[in-house]
Coordinates of C-alpha atoms in Angstrom, one line a residue:
Chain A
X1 CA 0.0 0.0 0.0
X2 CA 1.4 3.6 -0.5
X3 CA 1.1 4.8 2.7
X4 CA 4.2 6.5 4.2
X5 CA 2.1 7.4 7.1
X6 CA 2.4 3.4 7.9
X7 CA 6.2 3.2 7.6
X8 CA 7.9 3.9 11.0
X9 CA 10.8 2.1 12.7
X10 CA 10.7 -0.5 14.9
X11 CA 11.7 2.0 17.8
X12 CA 8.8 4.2 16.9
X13 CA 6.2 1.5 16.9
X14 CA 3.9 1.3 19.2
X15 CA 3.6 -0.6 22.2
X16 CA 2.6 -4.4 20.7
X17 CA 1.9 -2.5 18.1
X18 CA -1.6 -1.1 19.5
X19 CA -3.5 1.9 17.8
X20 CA -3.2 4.4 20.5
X21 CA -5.5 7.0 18.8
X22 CA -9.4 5.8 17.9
X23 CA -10.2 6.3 14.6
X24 CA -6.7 6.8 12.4
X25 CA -7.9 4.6 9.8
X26 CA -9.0 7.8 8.4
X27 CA -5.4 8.9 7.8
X28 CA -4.9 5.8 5.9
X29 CA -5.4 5.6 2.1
X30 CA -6.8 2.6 1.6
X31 CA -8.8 2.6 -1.8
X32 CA -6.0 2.4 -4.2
X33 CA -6.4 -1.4 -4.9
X34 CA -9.6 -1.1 -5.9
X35 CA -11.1 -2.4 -9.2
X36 CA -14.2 -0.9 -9.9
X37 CA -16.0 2.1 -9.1
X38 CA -19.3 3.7 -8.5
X39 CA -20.8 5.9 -10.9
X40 CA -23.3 8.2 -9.6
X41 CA -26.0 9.1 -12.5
X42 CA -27.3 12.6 -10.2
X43 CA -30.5 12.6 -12.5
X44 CA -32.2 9.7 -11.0
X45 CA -30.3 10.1 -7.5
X46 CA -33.2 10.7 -4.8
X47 CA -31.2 11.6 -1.6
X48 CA -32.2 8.7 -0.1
X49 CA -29.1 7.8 1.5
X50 CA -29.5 3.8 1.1
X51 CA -25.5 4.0 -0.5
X52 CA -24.6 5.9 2.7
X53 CA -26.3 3.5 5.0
X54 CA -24.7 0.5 3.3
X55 CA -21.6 1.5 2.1
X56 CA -19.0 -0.6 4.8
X57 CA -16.2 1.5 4.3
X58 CA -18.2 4.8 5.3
X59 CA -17.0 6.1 2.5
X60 CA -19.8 8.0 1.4
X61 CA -20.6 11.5 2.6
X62 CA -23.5 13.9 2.5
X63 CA -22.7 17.6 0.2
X64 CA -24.4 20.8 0.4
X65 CA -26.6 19.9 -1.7
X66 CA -28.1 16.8 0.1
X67 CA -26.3 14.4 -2.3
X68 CA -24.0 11.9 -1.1
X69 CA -20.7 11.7 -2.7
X70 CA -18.5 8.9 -2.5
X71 CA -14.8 9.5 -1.2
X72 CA -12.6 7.5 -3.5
X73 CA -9.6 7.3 -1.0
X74 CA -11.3 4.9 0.7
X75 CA -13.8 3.1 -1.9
X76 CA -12.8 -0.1 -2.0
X77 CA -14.8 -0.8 -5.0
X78 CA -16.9 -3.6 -3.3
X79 CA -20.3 -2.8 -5.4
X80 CA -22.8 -2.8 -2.4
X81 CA -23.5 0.8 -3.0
X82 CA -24.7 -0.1 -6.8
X83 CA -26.6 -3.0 -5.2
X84 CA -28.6 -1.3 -2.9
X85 CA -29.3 2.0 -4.6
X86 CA -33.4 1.7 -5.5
X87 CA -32.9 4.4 -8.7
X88 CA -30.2 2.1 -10.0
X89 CA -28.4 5.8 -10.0
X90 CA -25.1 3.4 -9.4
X91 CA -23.3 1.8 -11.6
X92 CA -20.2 0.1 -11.5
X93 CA -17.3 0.5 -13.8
X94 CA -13.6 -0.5 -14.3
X95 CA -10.5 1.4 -13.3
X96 CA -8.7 2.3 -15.8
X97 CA -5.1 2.8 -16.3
Chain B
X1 CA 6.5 -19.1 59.6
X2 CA 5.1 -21.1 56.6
X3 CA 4.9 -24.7 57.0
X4 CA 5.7 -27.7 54.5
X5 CA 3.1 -29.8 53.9
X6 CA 2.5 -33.1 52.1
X7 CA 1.0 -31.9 48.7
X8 CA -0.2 -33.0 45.2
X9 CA 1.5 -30.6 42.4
X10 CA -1.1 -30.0 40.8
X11 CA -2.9 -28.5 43.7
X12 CA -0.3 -26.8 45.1
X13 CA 0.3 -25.0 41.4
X14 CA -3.1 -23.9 42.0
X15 CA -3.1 -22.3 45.2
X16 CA 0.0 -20.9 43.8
X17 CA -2.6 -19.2 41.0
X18 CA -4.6 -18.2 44.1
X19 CA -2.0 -16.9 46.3
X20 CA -1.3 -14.9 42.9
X21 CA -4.6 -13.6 43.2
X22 CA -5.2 -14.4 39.6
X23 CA -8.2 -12.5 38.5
X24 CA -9.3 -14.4 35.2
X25 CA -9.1 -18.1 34.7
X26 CA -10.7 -19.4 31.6
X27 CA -9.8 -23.0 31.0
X28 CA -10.4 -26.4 29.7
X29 CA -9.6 -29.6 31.5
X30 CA -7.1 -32.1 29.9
X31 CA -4.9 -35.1 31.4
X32 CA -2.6 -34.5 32.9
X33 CA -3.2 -30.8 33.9
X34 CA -6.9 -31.8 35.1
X35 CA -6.7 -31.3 39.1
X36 CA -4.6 -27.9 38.6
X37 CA -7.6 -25.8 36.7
X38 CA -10.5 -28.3 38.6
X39 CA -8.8 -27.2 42.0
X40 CA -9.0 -23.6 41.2
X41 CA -12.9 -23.9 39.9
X42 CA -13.4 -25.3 43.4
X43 CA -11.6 -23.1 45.2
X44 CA -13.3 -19.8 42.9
X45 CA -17.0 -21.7 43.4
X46 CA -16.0 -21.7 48.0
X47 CA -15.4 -18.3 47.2
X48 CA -12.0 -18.5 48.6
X49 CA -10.7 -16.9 45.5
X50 CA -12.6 -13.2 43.6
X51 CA -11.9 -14.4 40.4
X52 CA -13.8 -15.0 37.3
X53 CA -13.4 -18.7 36.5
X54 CA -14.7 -19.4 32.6
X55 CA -15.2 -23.0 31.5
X56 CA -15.3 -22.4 28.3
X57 CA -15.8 -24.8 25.3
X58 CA -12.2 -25.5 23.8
X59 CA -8.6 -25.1 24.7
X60 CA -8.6 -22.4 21.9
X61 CA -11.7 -20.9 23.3
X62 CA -9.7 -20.9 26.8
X63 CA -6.5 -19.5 25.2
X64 CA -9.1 -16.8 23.0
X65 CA -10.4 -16.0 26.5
X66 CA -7.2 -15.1 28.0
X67 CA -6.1 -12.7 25.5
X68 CA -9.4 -10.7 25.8
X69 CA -8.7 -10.5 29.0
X70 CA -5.5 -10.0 29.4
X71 CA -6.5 -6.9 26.8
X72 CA -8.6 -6.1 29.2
X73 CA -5.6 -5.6 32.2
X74 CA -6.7 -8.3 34.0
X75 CA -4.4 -10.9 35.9
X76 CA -5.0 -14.0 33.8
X77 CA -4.3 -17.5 34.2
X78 CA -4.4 -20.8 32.5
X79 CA -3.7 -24.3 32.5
X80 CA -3.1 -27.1 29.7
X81 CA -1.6 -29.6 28.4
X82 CA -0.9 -31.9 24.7
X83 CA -3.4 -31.8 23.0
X84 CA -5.2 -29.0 24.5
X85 CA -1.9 -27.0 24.2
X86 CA -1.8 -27.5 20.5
X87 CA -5.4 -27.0 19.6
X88 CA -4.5 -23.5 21.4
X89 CA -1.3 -22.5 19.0
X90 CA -3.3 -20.3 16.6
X91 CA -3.8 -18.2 19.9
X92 CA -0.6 -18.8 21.5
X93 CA 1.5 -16.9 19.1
X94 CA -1.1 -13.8 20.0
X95 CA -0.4 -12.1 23.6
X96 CA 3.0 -12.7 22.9
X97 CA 3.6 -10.0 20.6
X98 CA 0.7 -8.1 21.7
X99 CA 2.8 -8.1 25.0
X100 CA -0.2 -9.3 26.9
X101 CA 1.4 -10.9 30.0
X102 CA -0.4 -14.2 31.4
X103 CA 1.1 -17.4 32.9
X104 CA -0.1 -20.3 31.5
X105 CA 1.4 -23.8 33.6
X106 CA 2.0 -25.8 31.0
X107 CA 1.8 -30.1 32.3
X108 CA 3.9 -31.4 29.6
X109 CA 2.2 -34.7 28.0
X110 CA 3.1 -37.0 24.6
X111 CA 1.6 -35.6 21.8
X112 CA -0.6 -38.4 19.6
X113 CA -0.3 -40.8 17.6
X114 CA -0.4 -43.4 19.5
X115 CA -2.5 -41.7 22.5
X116 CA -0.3 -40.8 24.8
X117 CA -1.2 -39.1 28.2
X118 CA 1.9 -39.7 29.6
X119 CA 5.0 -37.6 30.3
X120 CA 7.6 -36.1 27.3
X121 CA 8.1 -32.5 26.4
X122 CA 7.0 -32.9 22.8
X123 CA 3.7 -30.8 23.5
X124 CA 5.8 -27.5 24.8
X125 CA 8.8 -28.0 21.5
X126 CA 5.9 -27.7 19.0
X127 CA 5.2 -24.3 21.0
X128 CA 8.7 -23.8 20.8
X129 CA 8.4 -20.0 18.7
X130 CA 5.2 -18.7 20.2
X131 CA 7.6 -16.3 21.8
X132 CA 6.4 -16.8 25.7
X133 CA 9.1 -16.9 28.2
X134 CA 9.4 -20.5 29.0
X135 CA 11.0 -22.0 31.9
X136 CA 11.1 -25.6 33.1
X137 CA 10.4 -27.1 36.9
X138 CA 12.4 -29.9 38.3
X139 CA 10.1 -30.9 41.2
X140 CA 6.8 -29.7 43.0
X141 CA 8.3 -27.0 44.7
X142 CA 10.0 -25.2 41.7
X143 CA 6.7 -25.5 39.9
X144 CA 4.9 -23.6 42.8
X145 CA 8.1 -21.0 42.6
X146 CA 8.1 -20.7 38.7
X147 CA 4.2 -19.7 39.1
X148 CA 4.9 -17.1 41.4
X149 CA 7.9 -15.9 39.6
X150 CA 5.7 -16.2 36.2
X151 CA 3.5 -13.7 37.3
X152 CA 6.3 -11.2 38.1
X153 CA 8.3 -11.3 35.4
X154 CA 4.9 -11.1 32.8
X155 CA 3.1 -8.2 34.7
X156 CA 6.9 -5.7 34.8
X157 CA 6.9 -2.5 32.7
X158 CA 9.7 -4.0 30.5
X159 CA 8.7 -7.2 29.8
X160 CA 4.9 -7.2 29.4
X161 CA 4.9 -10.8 27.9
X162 CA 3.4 -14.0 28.5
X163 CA 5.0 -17.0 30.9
X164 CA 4.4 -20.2 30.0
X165 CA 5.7 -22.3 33.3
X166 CA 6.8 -26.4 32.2
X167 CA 5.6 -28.8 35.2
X168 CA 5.9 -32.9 33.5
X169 CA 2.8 -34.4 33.5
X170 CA 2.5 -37.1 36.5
X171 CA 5.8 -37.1 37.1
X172 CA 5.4 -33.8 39.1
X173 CA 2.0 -33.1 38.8
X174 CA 0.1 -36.0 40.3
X175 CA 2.5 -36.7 42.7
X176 CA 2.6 -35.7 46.7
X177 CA 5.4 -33.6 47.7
X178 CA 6.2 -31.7 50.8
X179 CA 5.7 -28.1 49.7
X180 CA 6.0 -24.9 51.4
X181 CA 3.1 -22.5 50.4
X182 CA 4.1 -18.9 51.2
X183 CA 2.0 -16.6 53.1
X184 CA -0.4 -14.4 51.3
X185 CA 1.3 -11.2 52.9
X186 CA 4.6 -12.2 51.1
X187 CA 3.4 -12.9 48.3
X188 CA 1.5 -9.4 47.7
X189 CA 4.4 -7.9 48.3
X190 CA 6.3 -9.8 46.0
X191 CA 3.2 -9.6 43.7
X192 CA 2.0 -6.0 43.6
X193 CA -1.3 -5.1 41.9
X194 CA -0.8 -5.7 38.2
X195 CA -1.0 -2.1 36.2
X196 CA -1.0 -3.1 31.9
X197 CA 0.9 -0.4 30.4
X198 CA -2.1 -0.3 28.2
X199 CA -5.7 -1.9 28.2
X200 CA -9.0 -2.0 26.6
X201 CA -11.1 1.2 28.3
X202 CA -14.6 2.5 26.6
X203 CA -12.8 5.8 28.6
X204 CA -9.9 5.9 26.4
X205 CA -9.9 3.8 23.3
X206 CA -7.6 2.3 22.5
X207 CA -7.4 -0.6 19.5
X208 CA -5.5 -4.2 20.0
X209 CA -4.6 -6.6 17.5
X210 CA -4.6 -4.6 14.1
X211 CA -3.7 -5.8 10.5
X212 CA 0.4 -5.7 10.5
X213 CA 1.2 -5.0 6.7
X214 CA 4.4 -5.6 5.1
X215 CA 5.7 -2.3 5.8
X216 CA 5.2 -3.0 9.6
X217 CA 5.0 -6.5 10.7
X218 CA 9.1 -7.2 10.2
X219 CA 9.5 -4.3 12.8
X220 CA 6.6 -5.5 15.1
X221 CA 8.2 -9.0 15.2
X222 CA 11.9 -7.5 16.0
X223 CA 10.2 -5.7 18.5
X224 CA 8.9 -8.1 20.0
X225 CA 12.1 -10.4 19.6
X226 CA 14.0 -7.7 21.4
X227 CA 12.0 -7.5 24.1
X228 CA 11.7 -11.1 25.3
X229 CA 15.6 -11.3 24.6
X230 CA 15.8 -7.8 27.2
X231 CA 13.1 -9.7 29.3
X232 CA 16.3 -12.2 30.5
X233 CA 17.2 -9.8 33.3
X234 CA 14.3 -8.9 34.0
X235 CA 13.6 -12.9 35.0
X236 CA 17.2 -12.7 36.5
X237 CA 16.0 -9.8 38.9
X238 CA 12.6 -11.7 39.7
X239 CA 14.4 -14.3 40.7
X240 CA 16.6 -12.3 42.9
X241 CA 13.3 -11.3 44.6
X242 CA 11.7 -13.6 44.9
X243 CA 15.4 -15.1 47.1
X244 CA 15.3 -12.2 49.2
X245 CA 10.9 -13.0 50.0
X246 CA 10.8 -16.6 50.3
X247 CA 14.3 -17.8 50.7
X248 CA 15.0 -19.9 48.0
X249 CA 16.7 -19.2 44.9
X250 CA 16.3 -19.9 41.0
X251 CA 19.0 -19.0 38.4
X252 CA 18.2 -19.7 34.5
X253 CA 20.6 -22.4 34.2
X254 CA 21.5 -25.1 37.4
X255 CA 24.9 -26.9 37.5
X256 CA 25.1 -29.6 39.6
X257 CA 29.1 -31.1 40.3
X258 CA 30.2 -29.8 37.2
X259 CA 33.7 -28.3 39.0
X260 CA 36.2 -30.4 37.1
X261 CA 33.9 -32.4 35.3
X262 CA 34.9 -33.1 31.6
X263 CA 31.7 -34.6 30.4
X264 CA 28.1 -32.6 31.1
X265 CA 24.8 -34.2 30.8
X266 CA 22.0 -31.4 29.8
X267 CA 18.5 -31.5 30.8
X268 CA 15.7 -29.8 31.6
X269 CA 12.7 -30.9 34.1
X270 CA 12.1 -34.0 36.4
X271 CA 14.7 -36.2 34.7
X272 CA 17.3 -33.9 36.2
X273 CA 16.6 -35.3 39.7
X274 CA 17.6 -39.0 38.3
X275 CA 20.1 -37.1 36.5
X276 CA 22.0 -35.6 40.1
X277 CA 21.8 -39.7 41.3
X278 CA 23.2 -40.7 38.3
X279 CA 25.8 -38.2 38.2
X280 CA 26.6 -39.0 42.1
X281 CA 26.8 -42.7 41.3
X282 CA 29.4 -42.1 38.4
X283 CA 31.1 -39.7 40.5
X284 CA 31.4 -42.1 43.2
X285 CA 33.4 -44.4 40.5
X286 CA 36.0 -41.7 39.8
X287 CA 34.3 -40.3 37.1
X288 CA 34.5 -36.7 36.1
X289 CA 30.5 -36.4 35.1
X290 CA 28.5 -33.4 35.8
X291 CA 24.6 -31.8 35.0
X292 CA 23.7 -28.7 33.6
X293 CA 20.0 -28.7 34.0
X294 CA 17.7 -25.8 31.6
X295 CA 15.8 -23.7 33.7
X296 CA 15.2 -21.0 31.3
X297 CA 14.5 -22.0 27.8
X298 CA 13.2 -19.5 26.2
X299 CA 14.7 -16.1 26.2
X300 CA 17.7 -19.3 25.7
X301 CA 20.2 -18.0 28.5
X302 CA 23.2 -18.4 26.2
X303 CA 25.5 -16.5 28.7
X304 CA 25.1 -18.6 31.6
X305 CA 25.0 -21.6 29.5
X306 CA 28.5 -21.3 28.6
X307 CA 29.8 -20.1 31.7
X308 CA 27.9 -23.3 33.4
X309 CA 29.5 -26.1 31.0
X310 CA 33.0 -24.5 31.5
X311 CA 36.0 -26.3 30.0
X312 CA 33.6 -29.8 29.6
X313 CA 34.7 -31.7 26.5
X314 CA 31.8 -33.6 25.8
X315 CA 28.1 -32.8 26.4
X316 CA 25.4 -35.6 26.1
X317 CA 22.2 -33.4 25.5
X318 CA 19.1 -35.2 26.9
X319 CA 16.0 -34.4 24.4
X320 CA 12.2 -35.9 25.4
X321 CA 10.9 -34.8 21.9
X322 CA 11.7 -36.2 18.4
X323 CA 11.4 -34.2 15.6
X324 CA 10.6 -36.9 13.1
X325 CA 13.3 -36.2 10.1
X326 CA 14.9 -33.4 12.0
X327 CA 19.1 -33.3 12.6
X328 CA 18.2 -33.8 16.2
X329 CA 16.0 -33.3 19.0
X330 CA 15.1 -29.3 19.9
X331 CA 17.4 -28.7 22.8
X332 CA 20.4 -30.8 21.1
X333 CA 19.8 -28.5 17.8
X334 CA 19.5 -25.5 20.1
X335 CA 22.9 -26.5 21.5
X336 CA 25.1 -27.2 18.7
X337 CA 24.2 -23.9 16.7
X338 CA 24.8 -21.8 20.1
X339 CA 28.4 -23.3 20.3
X340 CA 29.2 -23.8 16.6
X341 CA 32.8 -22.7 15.7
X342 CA 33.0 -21.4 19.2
X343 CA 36.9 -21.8 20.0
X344 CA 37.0 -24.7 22.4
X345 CA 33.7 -25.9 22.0
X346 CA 32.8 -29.2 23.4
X347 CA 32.1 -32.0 21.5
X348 CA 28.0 -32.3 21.4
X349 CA 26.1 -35.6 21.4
X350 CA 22.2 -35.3 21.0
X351 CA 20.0 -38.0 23.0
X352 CA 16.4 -38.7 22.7
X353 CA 15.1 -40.4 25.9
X354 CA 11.8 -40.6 28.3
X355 CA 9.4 -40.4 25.3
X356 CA 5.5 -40.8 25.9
X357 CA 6.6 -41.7 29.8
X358 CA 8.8 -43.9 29.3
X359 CA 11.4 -44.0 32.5
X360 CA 14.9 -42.3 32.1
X361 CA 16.3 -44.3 34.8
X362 CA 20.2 -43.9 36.7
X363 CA 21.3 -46.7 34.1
X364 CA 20.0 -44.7 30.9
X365 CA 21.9 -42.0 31.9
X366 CA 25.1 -43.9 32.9
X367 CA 24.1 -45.7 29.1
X368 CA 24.2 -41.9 27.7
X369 CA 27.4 -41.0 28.9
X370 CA 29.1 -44.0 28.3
X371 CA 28.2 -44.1 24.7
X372 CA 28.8 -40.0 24.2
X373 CA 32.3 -41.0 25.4
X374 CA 32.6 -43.5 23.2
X375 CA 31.6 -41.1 20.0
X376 CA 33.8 -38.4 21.4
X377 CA 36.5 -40.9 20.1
X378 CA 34.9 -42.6 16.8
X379 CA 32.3 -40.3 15.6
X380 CA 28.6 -41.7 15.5
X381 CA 26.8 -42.3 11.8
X382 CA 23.7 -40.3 13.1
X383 CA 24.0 -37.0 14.7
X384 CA 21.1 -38.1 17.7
X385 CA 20.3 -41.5 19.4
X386 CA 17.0 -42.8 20.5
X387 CA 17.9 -44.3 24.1
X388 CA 16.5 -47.7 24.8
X389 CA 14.8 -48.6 21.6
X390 CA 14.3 -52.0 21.5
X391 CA 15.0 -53.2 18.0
X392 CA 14.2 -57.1 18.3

């Protein structure tokens, strides 16, 4: 993964190597191996927020305008999102390059 | 003043546990470890012990249980043998480098095929690299004193790391022995409260056991290689406490006549007892035989190894495990690589004896040292021999 955040030394490391602050995932990019990604089609998009609810990554997040955007630094590609989405406003589609 | 008292092993390991004040005890019952973990249940169910006792369903349930919590900063204890110890290895390699302490009494049985439940050290050398501290009692006594001691060295700030303590199954655990329990009041203040350097708390988060990708899990394994090689004086100054509290004292490696001695047997655990009245009875015929028994196995006390075989010239190293297609047993291996090319290194012969509780009797011994005098002149074919194999 390319995260230099990660790379410390084995005198930095932490104490059997425990995450001593909740919630650094965050600071972790970890949706560059994914494969495909979701596609949001804003015309048929209803705000419902079923992509939000599902999504297990968290990775989706509310804007201004009530739509929820997906973050692709943590999108792991997985789909569910395009699954559950009751507009079919998601569709799936191959990285590229 | 405490008293000695005619005791089985087993239980007096477990009021060892209780004098401990061990706050967590999940555990599964196997032969020969049984009355240890079924003594403490009784003891926990009188009330006589505030302690949560969790019979859970497997020994990798018990082992699963410990680790929580241990996570959790609680003083845990456990209990198993053979089988049950290897149905626990997926777990076993956990605490260790999550530098969870625990002590876990290990009552060393045959591993199977054929069933065995009788005494060898094969269960504890497939554990060999779970990275525990391991150490390795001689009689009933020492395994009450290695409990003790367990705790200590596991809960200090530096070492933080689990204690696996090596009691042979029947041998020491089922038998009576006169055993001095020390008094609660010494042992708290040999024991103080245990204080994790961290632990699970909804009050400050904290998260155990992540993912260790490649960029991070070679440093988190030197880390934790590091610290149980540091831990060695750590054990070293428990020990000395633990002298200056009760009165008796423990050093990582025994020597027992080796002053002049040119040939060394090695052992660890019960056999070493036989091992003294063999030595005595070859010593009595003018021969210059000595014991250096293992105490501490693993961090492998490499310094006071070498200083304890001194100028020896031969070694017969006693193994109760065989590594089917290995060069030799564990502790023979172990040996020969420490003191390979070493200027003045004694010549090393590997034995494999008292397998699936088979008796290592006086003669075996005198039988070992015989024939690892006779190699030291002609060199043997195989680089191990399987004492008392009968071949017709």
């Amino acid at each position: 993964m390319a995260n230099s955040d990660a790379i410390v030394s084995v005198k930095s490391l932490t104490f059997g190597c425990h995450i001593l602050e909740p919630g650094n995932a965050a600071n972790f990019r970890t949706g560059d191996w994914r494969s495909m990604r979701p596609i949001m089609d804003m015309e048929k998009c209803i705000k419902c927020g079923m992509c939000w609810i599902y999504c297990p990554e968290m990775a989706y997040n509310q804007n201004e305008e009530g739509f929820f955007i997906v973050d692709l630094e943590y999108c792991k590609g997985c789909g569910i999102c395009a699954h559950e989405c009751p507009k079919d406003a998601i569709t799936m589609v191959p990285e590229e390059g | 003043m405490t008293k000695r008292v005619g005791m089985e092993v087993s239980i007096a390991v477990a009021e060892a546990a209780k004098l401990a004040r061990a706050e967590v005890i999940p555990a599964y019952p196997i032969t020969p470890q049984t009355h240890i973990v079924e003594h403490l249940s009784e003891i926990i169910a009188d009330g006589e012990l505030d302690a949560e006792f969790v019979p859970v369903e497997s020994e990798h349930a018990a082992m699963s249980c410990c680790v929580g919590a241990a996570a959790a900063g609680a003083r845990v204890f456990t209990s198993s043998s053979s089988q049950g110890l290897s149905l626990m290895s997926e777990i076993l390699y956990i605490p260790s480098t999550m530098r969870l302490p625990m002590v876990m009494a290990v009552v060393n049985r045959a591993l199977s095929a054929p069933i065995s439940i009788w005494n060898d050290h094969q269960d504890i050398m497939v554990q060999r690299d779970i990275g525990w501290i391991q150490t390795f009692a001689e009689n009933g006594q020492e395994a009450v004193d290695l409990t003790l001691h367990a705790f200590r060295v596991a809960e200090m700030k530096s070492v933080h790391l689990p204690v696996a303590v090596n009691l042979d199954g029947f041998i020491l655990s089922h038998v009576i022995e006169p055993i001095e329990l020390p008094d609660q009041e010494d042992v708290d203040k040999y024991l103080p409260r245990f204080k994790p350097r961290y632990k699970l708390d909804p009050r400050k988060p904290i998260s155990m056991g992540p993912v260790g990708i490649p960029e991070i899990y070679t440093e988190a394994k030197v880390a934790h290689d590091r610290a149980i090689k540091n831990s060695k004086k750590m054990i070293v100054k428990a020990w000395k406490e633990f002298a200056e509290i009760f009165g008796r004292e423990y050093h990582p490696i025994e020597s027992y006549r080796t002053e002049d001695a040119d040939l060394l047997l090695v052992t660890m655990g019960s056999i070493s007892e036989t091992a003294m009245t063999a030595v005595d009875a070859m010593r009595d015929r003018g021969e210059k035989v000595g014991l250096v028994r293992i105490r501490l196995w693993r961090p492998f006390p490499g310094l006071e190894f070498r200083k304890a075989i001194g100028k020896a010239k031969i070694l017969a190293v006693v193994d109760r495990c065989l590594p089917p297609g290995a060069v030799c047993g564990p502790v023979g291996a172990e040996i020969r690589s420490f003191l390979y090319k070493i200027p003045g290194a004694p010549k090393i012969f590997s034995f494999v004896a008292g397998l699936g509780g088979r008796d290592v009797t006086v003669e075996r011994f005198e039988e070992m040292v015989d024939k690892a005098r006779a190699y030291a002149k002609k060199r043997p074919r195989e680089l191990y021999e399987v004492i008392g194999v009968r071949e017709q």
